mmCIF file of N, CA and C in Angstrom:
data_model
loop_
_atom_site.group_PDB
_atom_site.id
_atom_site.type_symbol
_atom_site.label_atom_id
_atom_site.label_comp_id
_atom_site.label_asym_id
_atom_site.label_seq_id
_atom_site.Cartn_x
_atom_site.Cartn_y
_atom_site.Cartn_z
ATOM 1 N N MET A 983 143.105 -10.068 37.565
ATOM 2 C CA MET A 983 143.403 -10.327 38.598
ATOM 3 C C MET A 983 144.242 -11.697 38.721
ATOM 4 N N PRO A 984 144.778 -11.542 39.864
ATOM 5 C CA PRO A 984 146.491 -11.855 40.227
ATOM 6 C C PRO A 984 146.422 -13.802 40.128
ATOM 7 N N LYS A 985 147.239 -14.229 40.269
ATOM 8 C CA LYS A 985 147.030 -15.810 39.967
ATOM 9 C C LYS A 985 146.962 -16.235 41.485
ATOM 10 N N LEU A 986 146.665 -17.064 41.897
ATOM 11 C CA LEU A 986 146.327 -17.715 43.125
ATOM 12 C C LEU A 986 147.716 -18.960 43.313
ATOM 13 N N LYS A 987 148.636 -18.688 44.521
ATOM 14 C CA LYS A 987 149.456 -19.042 44.628
ATOM 15 C C LYS A 987 148.791 -20.667 45.791
ATOM 16 N N THR A 988 149.992 -21.355 44.992
ATOM 17 C CA THR A 988 150.025 -22.641 45.539
ATOM 18 C C THR A 988 150.690 -22.762 47.170
ATOM 19 N N LYS A 989 150.130 -22.979 48.070
ATOM 20 C CA LYS A 989 150.841 -22.928 49.626
ATOM 21 C C LYS A 989 152.038 -23.901 49.385
ATOM 22 N N SER A 990 153.056 -23.473 49.720
ATOM 23 C CA SER A 990 154.720 -24.189 49.303
ATOM 24 C C SER A 990 154.592 -25.203 50.467
ATOM 25 N N GLY A 991 154.296 -25.095 51.731
ATOM 26 C CA GLY A 991 154.479 -26.578 52.520
ATOM 27 C C GLY A 991 153.445 -27.533 52.198
ATOM 28 N N ALA A 992 152.148 -27.132 51.836
ATOM 29 C CA ALA A 992 151.478 -28.625 51.011
ATOM 30 C C ALA A 992 151.978 -28.850 49.965
ATOM 31 N N LYS A 993 152.471 -28.189 49.152
ATOM 32 C CA LYS A 993 153.412 -28.882 47.663
ATOM 33 C C LYS A 993 154.353 -29.769 48.406
ATOM 34 N N LYS A 994 154.936 -29.405 49.118
ATOM 35 C CA LYS A 994 156.400 -30.234 49.542
ATOM 36 C C LYS A 994 155.633 -31.701 50.203
ATOM 37 N N ARG A 995 154.520 -31.652 50.721
ATOM 38 C CA ARG A 995 153.920 -33.022 51.522
ATOM 39 C C ARG A 995 153.183 -33.711 50.694
ATOM 40 N N PHE A 996 152.022 -33.208 49.890
ATOM 41 C CA PHE A 996 151.051 -33.832 49.282
ATOM 42 C C PHE A 996 151.139 -33.876 47.720
ATOM 43 N N VAL A 997 150.458 -34.888 47.164
ATOM 44 C CA VAL A 997 150.362 -34.873 45.833
ATOM 45 C C VAL A 997 148.606 -34.772 45.436
ATOM 46 N N PRO A 998 148.076 -34.075 44.973
ATOM 47 C CA PRO A 998 146.539 -34.148 44.566
ATOM 48 C C PRO A 998 146.722 -34.915 43.206
ATOM 49 N N LYS A 999 145.936 -36.267 43.048
ATOM 50 C CA LYS A 999 146.197 -36.741 41.994
ATOM 51 C C LYS A 999 144.431 -36.784 40.978
ATOM 52 N N LYS A 1000 144.494 -37.133 40.066
ATOM 53 C CA LYS A 1000 143.492 -37.001 38.803
ATOM 54 C C LYS A 1000 141.878 -37.505 39.528
ATOM 55 N N SER A 1001 142.098 -38.458 40.446
ATOM 56 C CA SER A 1001 140.962 -39.076 40.768
ATOM 57 C C SER A 1001 140.279 -38.317 41.670
ATOM 58 N N GLY A 1002 140.982 -36.834 42.454
ATOM 59 C CA GLY A 1002 140.722 -35.943 43.617
ATOM 60 C C GLY A 1002 140.894 -36.758 44.834
ATOM 61 N N LYS A 1003 141.763 -37.679 44.966
ATOM 62 C CA LYS A 1003 142.081 -38.088 46.182
ATOM 63 C C LYS A 1003 143.779 -37.149 46.471
ATOM 64 N N VAL A 1004 143.941 -37.157 47.398
ATOM 65 C CA VAL A 1004 145.379 -36.754 47.727
ATOM 66 C C VAL A 1004 146.131 -37.501 48.548
ATOM 67 N N LYS A 1005 147.440 -37.909 47.660
ATOM 68 C CA LYS A 1005 148.407 -38.819 48.373
ATOM 69 C C LYS A 1005 149.668 -37.848 49.199
ATOM 70 N N PHE A 1006 149.795 -38.839 50.274
ATOM 71 C CA PHE A 1006 151.197 -38.328 51.299
ATOM 72 C C PHE A 1006 151.992 -39.484 51.495
ATOM 73 N N ARG A 1007 152.874 -39.106 52.242
ATOM 74 C CA ARG A 1007 154.058 -39.977 52.519
ATOM 75 C C ARG A 1007 153.647 -40.165 54.707
ATOM 76 N N ARG A 1008 154.072 -41.136 54.928
ATOM 77 C CA ARG A 1008 153.634 -41.302 56.393
ATOM 78 C C ARG A 1008 154.820 -40.717 57.129
ATOM 79 N N ALA A 1009 154.087 -40.091 58.410
ATOM 80 C CA ALA A 1009 155.223 -39.696 59.249
ATOM 81 C C ALA A 1009 156.182 -40.750 60.126
ATOM 82 N N GLY A 1010 157.154 -40.576 60.534
ATOM 83 C CA GLY A 1010 157.858 -41.533 61.208
ATOM 84 C C GLY A 1010 158.726 -42.447 60.665
ATOM 85 N N VAL A 1011 159.133 -41.919 59.084
ATOM 86 C CA VAL A 1011 160.060 -43.043 58.412
ATOM 87 C C VAL A 1011 161.580 -42.427 58.127
ATOM 88 N N ARG A 1012 161.693 -40.820 59.131
ATOM 89 C CA ARG A 1012 162.869 -40.694 58.837
ATOM 90 C C ARG A 1012 163.998 -41.652 59.388
ATOM 91 N N HIS A 1013 163.732 -41.877 60.505
ATOM 92 C CA HIS A 1013 165.060 -43.015 61.181
ATOM 93 C C HIS A 1013 164.502 -44.246 61.471
ATOM 94 N N LEU A 1014 164.050 -44.787 60.471
ATOM 95 C CA LEU A 1014 163.501 -46.303 60.532
ATOM 96 C C LEU A 1014 164.687 -47.181 60.819
ATOM 97 N N ALA A 1015 165.951 -46.869 60.855
ATOM 98 C CA ALA A 1015 166.903 -47.735 61.756
ATOM 99 C C ALA A 1015 167.049 -47.872 63.022
ATOM 100 N N THR A 1016 166.344 -46.769 63.598
ATOM 101 C CA THR A 1016 166.225 -46.467 64.995
ATOM 102 C C THR A 1016 165.814 -47.656 65.393
ATOM 103 N N PHE A 1017 165.975 -48.066 67.082
ATOM 104 C CA PHE A 1017 165.147 -48.886 67.393
ATOM 105 C C PHE A 1017 163.999 -48.318 68.397
ATOM 106 N N GLY A 1018 163.178 -49.482 68.629
ATOM 107 C CA GLY A 1018 162.261 -48.749 69.164
ATOM 108 C C GLY A 1018 160.819 -48.982 68.217
ATOM 109 N N LYS A 1019 161.116 -49.345 66.942
ATOM 110 C CA LYS A 1019 160.336 -49.339 66.061
ATOM 111 C C LYS A 1019 159.916 -51.300 65.832
ATOM 112 N N THR A 1020 158.771 -51.802 65.787
ATOM 113 C CA THR A 1020 159.113 -53.152 65.395
ATOM 114 C C THR A 1020 159.068 -53.601 63.698
ATOM 115 N N LYS A 1021 159.254 -54.730 63.500
ATOM 116 C CA LYS A 1021 159.198 -54.767 61.997
ATOM 117 C C LYS A 1021 157.746 -54.889 61.288
ATOM 118 N N LYS A 1022 156.785 -54.732 61.985
ATOM 119 C CA LYS A 1022 155.228 -54.601 61.229
ATOM 120 C C LYS A 1022 155.235 -52.836 61.313
ATOM 121 N N GLN A 1023 155.620 -52.143 62.382
ATOM 122 C CA GLN A 1023 155.190 -50.966 62.012
ATOM 123 C C GLN A 1023 156.475 -50.296 61.076
ATOM 124 N N LYS A 1024 157.547 -50.594 60.936
ATOM 125 C CA LYS A 1024 158.278 -50.135 59.896
ATOM 126 C C LYS A 1024 157.340 -50.823 58.333
ATOM 127 N N ARG A 1025 157.379 -52.010 58.286
ATOM 128 C CA ARG A 1025 156.528 -52.154 57.160
ATOM 129 C C ARG A 1025 155.033 -51.545 57.033
ATOM 130 N N HIS A 1026 154.317 -51.146 58.132
ATOM 131 C CA HIS A 1026 153.159 -50.202 57.563
ATOM 132 C C HIS A 1026 153.601 -48.704 57.353
ATOM 133 N N LEU A 1027 154.534 -48.287 57.810
ATOM 134 C CA LEU A 1027 155.000 -46.990 57.294
ATOM 135 C C LEU A 1027 155.725 -46.653 55.892
ATOM 136 N N ARG A 1028 155.831 -48.160 55.287
ATOM 137 C CA ARG A 1028 156.660 -48.079 53.952
ATOM 138 C C ARG A 1028 155.741 -47.114 53.041
ATOM 139 N N GLY A 1029 155.947 -46.913 52.153
ATOM 140 C CA GLY A 1029 155.103 -46.444 50.674
ATOM 141 C C GLY A 1029 154.046 -45.395 51.172
ATOM 142 N N THR A 1030 153.080 -44.819 50.432
ATOM 143 C CA THR A 1030 152.016 -44.017 50.661
ATOM 144 C C THR A 1030 150.565 -43.858 51.140
ATOM 145 N N ASP A 1031 149.861 -43.012 51.093
ATOM 146 C CA ASP A 1031 148.334 -43.203 51.919
ATOM 147 C C ASP A 1031 147.803 -42.066 51.225
ATOM 148 N N HIS A 1032 146.413 -42.330 51.386
ATOM 149 C CA HIS A 1032 145.543 -41.254 51.115
ATOM 150 C C HIS A 1032 145.018 -40.231 52.005
ATOM 151 N N LEU A 1033 144.522 -39.344 51.834
ATOM 152 C CA LEU A 1033 143.993 -38.515 53.028
ATOM 153 C C LEU A 1033 142.455 -39.018 53.042
ATOM 154 N N THR A 1034 142.171 -38.834 54.412
ATOM 155 C CA THR A 1034 140.765 -39.358 54.861
ATOM 156 C C THR A 1034 139.723 -37.982 54.151
ATOM 157 N N PRO A 1035 138.433 -38.243 53.810
ATOM 158 C CA PRO A 1035 137.749 -37.297 53.187
ATOM 159 C C PRO A 1035 137.614 -35.757 53.853
ATOM 160 N N MET A 1036 137.857 -35.526 55.086
ATOM 161 C CA MET A 1036 137.576 -34.211 55.696
ATOM 162 C C MET A 1036 139.366 -33.395 55.879
ATOM 163 N N ASP A 1037 140.234 -34.465 55.569
ATOM 164 C CA ASP A 1037 141.569 -33.724 55.357
ATOM 165 C C ASP A 1037 141.720 -33.189 54.104
ATOM 166 N N GLU A 1038 141.289 -34.086 53.357
ATOM 167 C CA GLU A 1038 141.484 -34.092 51.874
ATOM 168 C C GLU A 1038 140.814 -32.554 51.625
ATOM 169 N N LYS A 1039 139.721 -32.403 52.007
ATOM 170 C CA LYS A 1039 138.774 -31.085 51.654
ATOM 171 C C LYS A 1039 139.609 -29.880 52.196
ATOM 172 N N LYS A 1040 140.438 -30.159 53.483
ATOM 173 C CA LYS A 1040 141.362 -28.709 54.048
ATOM 174 C C LYS A 1040 142.767 -28.461 52.881
ATOM 175 N N ILE A 1041 143.383 -29.681 52.538
ATOM 176 C CA ILE A 1041 144.347 -29.620 51.665
ATOM 177 C C ILE A 1041 144.253 -29.488 50.192
ATOM 178 N N LYS A 1042 143.019 -29.618 49.955
ATOM 179 C CA LYS A 1042 142.601 -29.213 48.353
ATOM 180 C C LYS A 1042 142.623 -27.875 48.209
ATOM 181 N N GLU A 1043 142.197 -26.742 49.540
ATOM 182 C CA GLU A 1043 141.860 -25.609 49.056
ATOM 183 C C GLU A 1043 143.455 -24.871 49.349
ATOM 184 N N CYS A 1044 144.371 -25.622 49.214
ATOM 185 C CA CYS A 1044 145.926 -25.425 49.360
ATOM 186 C C CYS A 1044 146.386 -25.425 47.984
ATOM 187 N N PHE A 1045 145.433 -26.126 47.034
ATOM 188 C CA PHE A 1045 145.844 -26.152 45.891
ATOM 189 C C PHE A 1045 145.026 -25.912 44.827
ATOM 190 N N PRO A 1046 145.103 -24.515 44.626
ATOM 191 C CA PRO A 1046 143.903 -23.711 43.794
ATOM 192 C C PRO A 1046 144.058 -23.963 42.228
ATOM 193 N N TYR A 1047 144.768 -24.611 41.656
ATOM 194 C CA TYR A 1047 144.542 -25.113 40.095
ATOM 195 C C TYR A 1047 144.561 -26.828 40.017
ATOM 196 N N ALA A 1048 144.360 -27.410 41.503
ATOM 197 C CA ALA A 1048 144.230 -28.718 40.979
ATOM 198 C C ALA A 1048 142.723 -29.217 40.722
ATOM 199 N N ARG A 1049 142.493 -30.474 40.366
ATOM 200 C CA ARG A 1049 141.234 -30.587 40.016
ATOM 201 C C ARG A 1049 140.413 -30.781 40.971
#
C-alpha cells in the first residue's frame, strides 16, 4: 500500500502538537506597519493560537501521520 501524503498547503500553515491540538498563526500580520489597525489589534495578532475543535478535526485529516 502506498504512503499517504501530507497536504502541502496544510503543512505550511499548521503545526499539529503532541497534545492533539493544532497550532497556527493569525491572519492579517503581514503588513502590521500599515495604518488602519489599532495597537490593540496588532497586539492580539501577535503570536500563535490553537484551532477550534471543529476546524481541528478537518485539519488533522490533512496530516495522516500526526497523532
